[in-house]
Short mmCIF file of C-alpha atoms in Angstrom, two decimals:
data_model
loop_
_atom_site.label_atom_id
_atom_site.label_comp_id
_atom_site.label_asym_id
_atom_site.label_seq_id
_atom_site.Cartn_x
_atom_site.Cartn_y
_atom_site.Cartn_z
CA LYS A 21 194.52 148.63 76.02
CA SER A 22 196.59 145.36 75.99
CA ASP A 23 199.33 145.21 73.44
CA PRO A 24 198.58 142.26 70.76
CA PRO A 25 199.55 138.76 71.48
CA ASN A 26 203.59 138.00 71.49
CA VAL A 27 204.61 134.84 69.74
CA LEU A 28 207.99 133.21 70.63
CA GLU A 29 209.01 130.78 68.22
CA SER A 30 212.01 128.40 68.77
CA ASP A 31 214.54 127.71 66.20
CA SER A 32 213.85 124.91 63.87
CA SER A 33 215.84 121.66 64.14
CA ASN A 34 216.15 121.41 60.13
CA GLY A 35 213.29 118.10 60.09
CA LEU A 36 215.73 115.96 62.25
CA LYS A 37 213.74 113.30 64.24
CA GLY A 38 213.94 112.92 67.76
CA ASP A 39 216.78 110.53 68.60
CA PRO A 40 219.35 110.35 71.46
CA SER A 41 221.88 109.66 68.57
CA ASN A 42 221.45 113.49 67.35
CA GLY A 43 221.00 114.86 70.74
CA LEU A 44 217.31 115.77 69.95
CA ARG A 45 214.17 114.99 71.97
CA ALA A 46 211.09 113.41 71.13
CA ASP A 47 209.43 116.58 69.87
CA GLN A 48 212.64 117.57 67.93
CA ARG A 49 213.81 120.03 70.46
CA LYS A 50 217.39 120.38 71.92
CA PRO A 51 217.69 119.77 75.47
CA ASN A 52 217.92 123.54 76.41
CA GLU A 53 215.07 124.51 74.01
CA LEU A 54 211.67 125.72 75.10
CA ARG A 55 208.62 124.94 73.53
CA ARG A 56 206.67 127.74 71.38
CA ILE A 57 205.20 130.32 73.61
CA TYR A 58 202.17 132.20 73.18
CA LEU A 59 200.97 134.95 75.60
CA GLU A 60 198.18 137.20 75.62
CA SER A 61 196.70 139.59 78.12
CA ASN A 62 193.11 141.11 78.71
CA VAL A 63 191.49 137.82 78.03
CA ILE A 64 188.73 138.07 80.47
CA ASN A 65 186.42 141.46 80.44
CA GLN A 66 184.82 140.85 83.78
CA ALA A 67 188.21 140.48 85.68
CA SER A 68 190.59 143.28 86.73
CA GLY A 69 193.18 141.60 85.03
CA SER A 70 193.52 138.50 82.96
CA ALA A 71 196.36 136.58 80.93
CA TYR A 72 196.48 133.44 78.82
CA VAL A 73 199.82 131.23 78.22
CA GLU A 74 200.50 128.33 75.84
CA LEU A 75 203.43 126.33 76.14
CA SER A 76 202.81 124.48 72.98
CA ASN A 77 200.14 121.88 74.17
CA THR A 78 199.93 123.12 77.79
CA LYS A 79 197.41 125.81 78.18
CA VAL A 80 196.69 127.99 81.19
CA ILE A 81 194.44 130.73 81.83
CA CYS A 82 194.24 133.26 84.94
CA ALA A 83 192.15 136.12 86.20
CA VAL A 84 193.12 138.50 88.48
CA TYR A 85 190.27 140.27 90.92
CA GLY A 86 191.08 143.41 93.05
CA PRO A 87 192.54 144.97 94.73
CA GLN A 88 189.13 144.76 97.27
CA ALA A 89 188.85 145.82 100.73
CA ILE A 90 189.32 143.04 103.22
CA ASN A 91 186.14 141.97 105.07
CA SER A 92 186.00 143.43 108.85
CA ASP A 93 185.86 139.95 110.15
CA ARG A 94 189.27 139.27 108.75
CA THR A 95 192.57 139.90 110.81
CA PHE A 96 193.68 143.22 110.25
CA SER A 97 196.89 143.59 108.42
CA LYS A 98 199.00 146.72 107.33
CA GLU A 99 200.02 144.98 104.07
CA GLY A 100 197.65 143.68 101.27
CA GLN A 101 196.93 139.85 101.14
CA LEU A 102 197.32 137.65 98.15
CA ARG A 103 195.34 134.61 97.61
CA CYS A 104 195.79 132.10 94.83
CA ASP A 105 193.63 129.31 93.68
CA VAL A 106 194.53 126.82 91.03
CA LYS A 107 192.07 124.59 89.27
CA LEU A 108 192.79 121.83 87.24
CA SER A 109 190.11 121.05 84.40
CA PRO A 110 188.57 117.52 84.15
CA PHE A 111 189.73 117.79 80.69
CA ALA A 112 193.22 118.92 81.22
CA SER A 113 194.83 115.38 81.58
CA SER A 114 193.26 111.77 80.74
CA ILE A 115 195.31 110.63 83.98
CA ARG A 116 193.34 112.81 86.43
CA PRO A 117 189.90 111.40 87.84
CA GLU A 118 187.32 114.03 88.22
CA GLN A 119 186.54 114.86 91.81
CA ARG A 120 184.59 117.39 94.01
CA GLY A 121 186.28 120.22 95.76
CA GLN A 122 190.05 121.07 95.43
CA SER A 123 192.54 118.25 95.07
CA GLU A 124 195.78 117.84 96.96
CA GLU A 125 197.64 118.51 93.71
CA GLU A 126 195.59 121.51 93.18
CA LEU A 127 196.19 122.77 96.75
CA GLU A 128 199.66 122.27 96.51
CA LEU A 129 199.92 124.08 93.22
CA SER A 130 197.71 127.04 94.84
CA LEU A 131 200.47 127.14 97.58
CA MET A 132 203.40 127.15 95.45
CA LEU A 133 201.93 129.58 93.14
CA HIS A 134 201.43 132.14 96.20
CA GLN A 135 204.84 131.55 97.36
CA ALA A 136 206.23 132.37 93.61
CA LEU A 137 204.14 135.35 93.15
CA VAL A 138 204.20 136.97 96.52
CA SER A 139 207.34 138.59 96.66
CA SER A 140 207.19 140.32 93.48
CA ILE A 141 203.87 142.42 94.68
CA ARG A 142 204.26 145.59 96.49
CA LEU A 143 201.76 144.67 99.34
CA GLU A 144 202.52 147.50 101.25
CA MET A 145 200.57 149.49 98.64
CA LEU A 146 197.63 147.59 99.21
CA THR A 147 196.91 148.28 102.99
CA LYS A 148 193.48 146.42 104.11
CA SER A 149 192.99 145.09 100.65
CA THR A 150 193.29 141.47 99.05
CA VAL A 151 194.10 140.27 95.37
CA GLU A 152 192.62 137.04 94.34
CA VAL A 153 194.29 135.03 91.48
CA TYR A 154 192.53 132.20 89.67
CA VAL A 155 194.20 130.00 87.49
CA SER A 156 192.65 127.60 85.31
CA VAL A 157 194.54 124.77 83.82
CA LEU A 158 192.77 124.24 80.56
CA ALA A 159 195.51 121.29 79.02
CA ASP A 160 198.18 119.76 80.78
CA ASP A 161 201.49 118.48 78.61
CA GLY A 162 203.91 119.15 81.31
CA GLY A 163 205.31 122.45 82.75
CA VAL A 164 201.93 123.57 84.40
CA LEU A 165 203.32 125.38 87.51
CA GLY A 166 205.83 127.35 85.32
CA ALA A 167 203.05 128.53 82.86
CA ALA A 168 200.79 129.19 85.79
CA ILE A 169 203.60 131.29 87.49
CA SER A 170 203.97 133.29 84.12
CA CYS A 171 200.49 133.73 83.12
CA ALA A 172 199.35 134.88 86.75
CA SER A 173 202.26 137.67 86.58
CA LEU A 174 201.00 138.73 83.41
CA ALA A 175 197.51 139.13 84.67
CA LEU A 176 198.57 140.96 87.94
CA ALA A 177 200.32 143.48 85.50
CA ASP A 178 197.33 143.68 83.55
CA ALA A 179 195.31 144.51 86.52
CA SER A 180 197.72 147.31 87.20
CA ILE A 181 198.76 145.87 90.64
CA GLU A 182 202.13 147.58 91.66
CA LEU A 183 205.07 145.19 90.92
CA TYR A 184 208.63 144.76 91.59
CA ASP A 185 208.91 142.92 88.46
CA LEU A 186 207.12 140.36 86.04
CA ILE A 187 208.00 136.64 87.12
CA SER A 188 208.60 133.90 84.88
CA GLY A 189 208.77 130.11 85.67
CA CYS A 190 210.13 127.09 83.98
CA THR A 191 210.84 123.55 84.81
CA VAL A 192 213.94 121.22 83.89
CA GLY A 193 213.86 117.68 84.07
CA TYR A 194 216.74 115.27 84.61
CA CYS A 195 216.76 112.15 82.31
CA ASN A 196 219.68 109.53 81.51
CA GLY A 197 222.19 112.31 82.86
CA LYS A 198 220.72 114.96 80.63
CA LEU A 199 218.83 118.10 81.66
CA ASN A 200 215.45 118.99 79.86
CA PHE A 201 214.32 122.43 79.70
CA ASP A 202 210.50 122.60 79.56
CA PRO A 203 209.80 118.82 79.56
CA THR A 204 206.69 117.74 78.30
CA ILE A 205 204.18 115.42 80.36
CA LYS A 206 206.09 112.15 79.12
CA GLU A 207 209.15 113.66 79.77
CA GLU A 208 208.34 114.58 83.30
CA ASN A 209 206.85 111.01 83.74
CA ASP A 210 210.11 109.59 82.69
CA ALA A 211 212.31 111.93 84.56
CA ASN A 212 214.83 110.89 87.42
CA GLY A 213 213.95 114.55 89.02
CA LEU A 214 212.32 117.72 88.51
CA MET A 215 212.97 121.28 89.13
CA THR A 216 210.85 124.29 88.71
CA MET A 217 212.18 127.71 89.04
CA SER A 218 210.79 131.31 88.93
CA ALA A 219 212.66 134.47 88.76
CA MET A 220 212.37 138.45 88.10
CA ALA A 221 214.42 139.11 85.27
CA SER A 222 215.36 142.65 85.64
CA THR A 223 216.15 142.23 89.66
CA LYS A 224 217.86 138.95 88.76
CA GLU A 225 216.03 137.49 91.93
CA VAL A 226 214.83 133.95 92.26
CA THR A 227 211.62 133.89 94.06
CA GLN A 228 211.29 130.28 94.12
CA ILE A 229 213.15 126.65 93.76
CA ILE A 230 210.73 123.51 93.69
#
């Protein structure tokens, strides 16, 4: 049985409005302050493991299936295989048009999710097996990739997949000479540059920097 949801709350900013003169952002956060985080596992009964993550208005859900035997028509591999699929819901953002099939952005997110997760999984323990990770972005207010990485890692643990460590991801935006941690979608659009990093806390190993 999964543990109750964890809620991590940032410190308040004493009611001050977002204003460059006092160092606060539009949502009253300090530059190095994360948004409110909500985590919950075991949210999809039919899946081997699942998780749900909220970063304020960014909402992501993940389902993991497997390990399952690899079909005989596929190439033999001593190690297990990881497959990742990210889907942006039509209502996740008002700026994305609805389209059939997987968009270029979804394909890119799926690839980056795979690269971030694969080194944390003990694939040598999953011979001739595959693990499938499906992430749905329900609402996008920035930091989607970091949220997807954190959510998928939690879902893998919920599925009892052998891991070296859990992975967490976070985006940092550079704007007007200042680094903003965990930017909103508006801050991402206004940024001169963005970087998303994922890492395993226990081993202090970075699994991806984009």
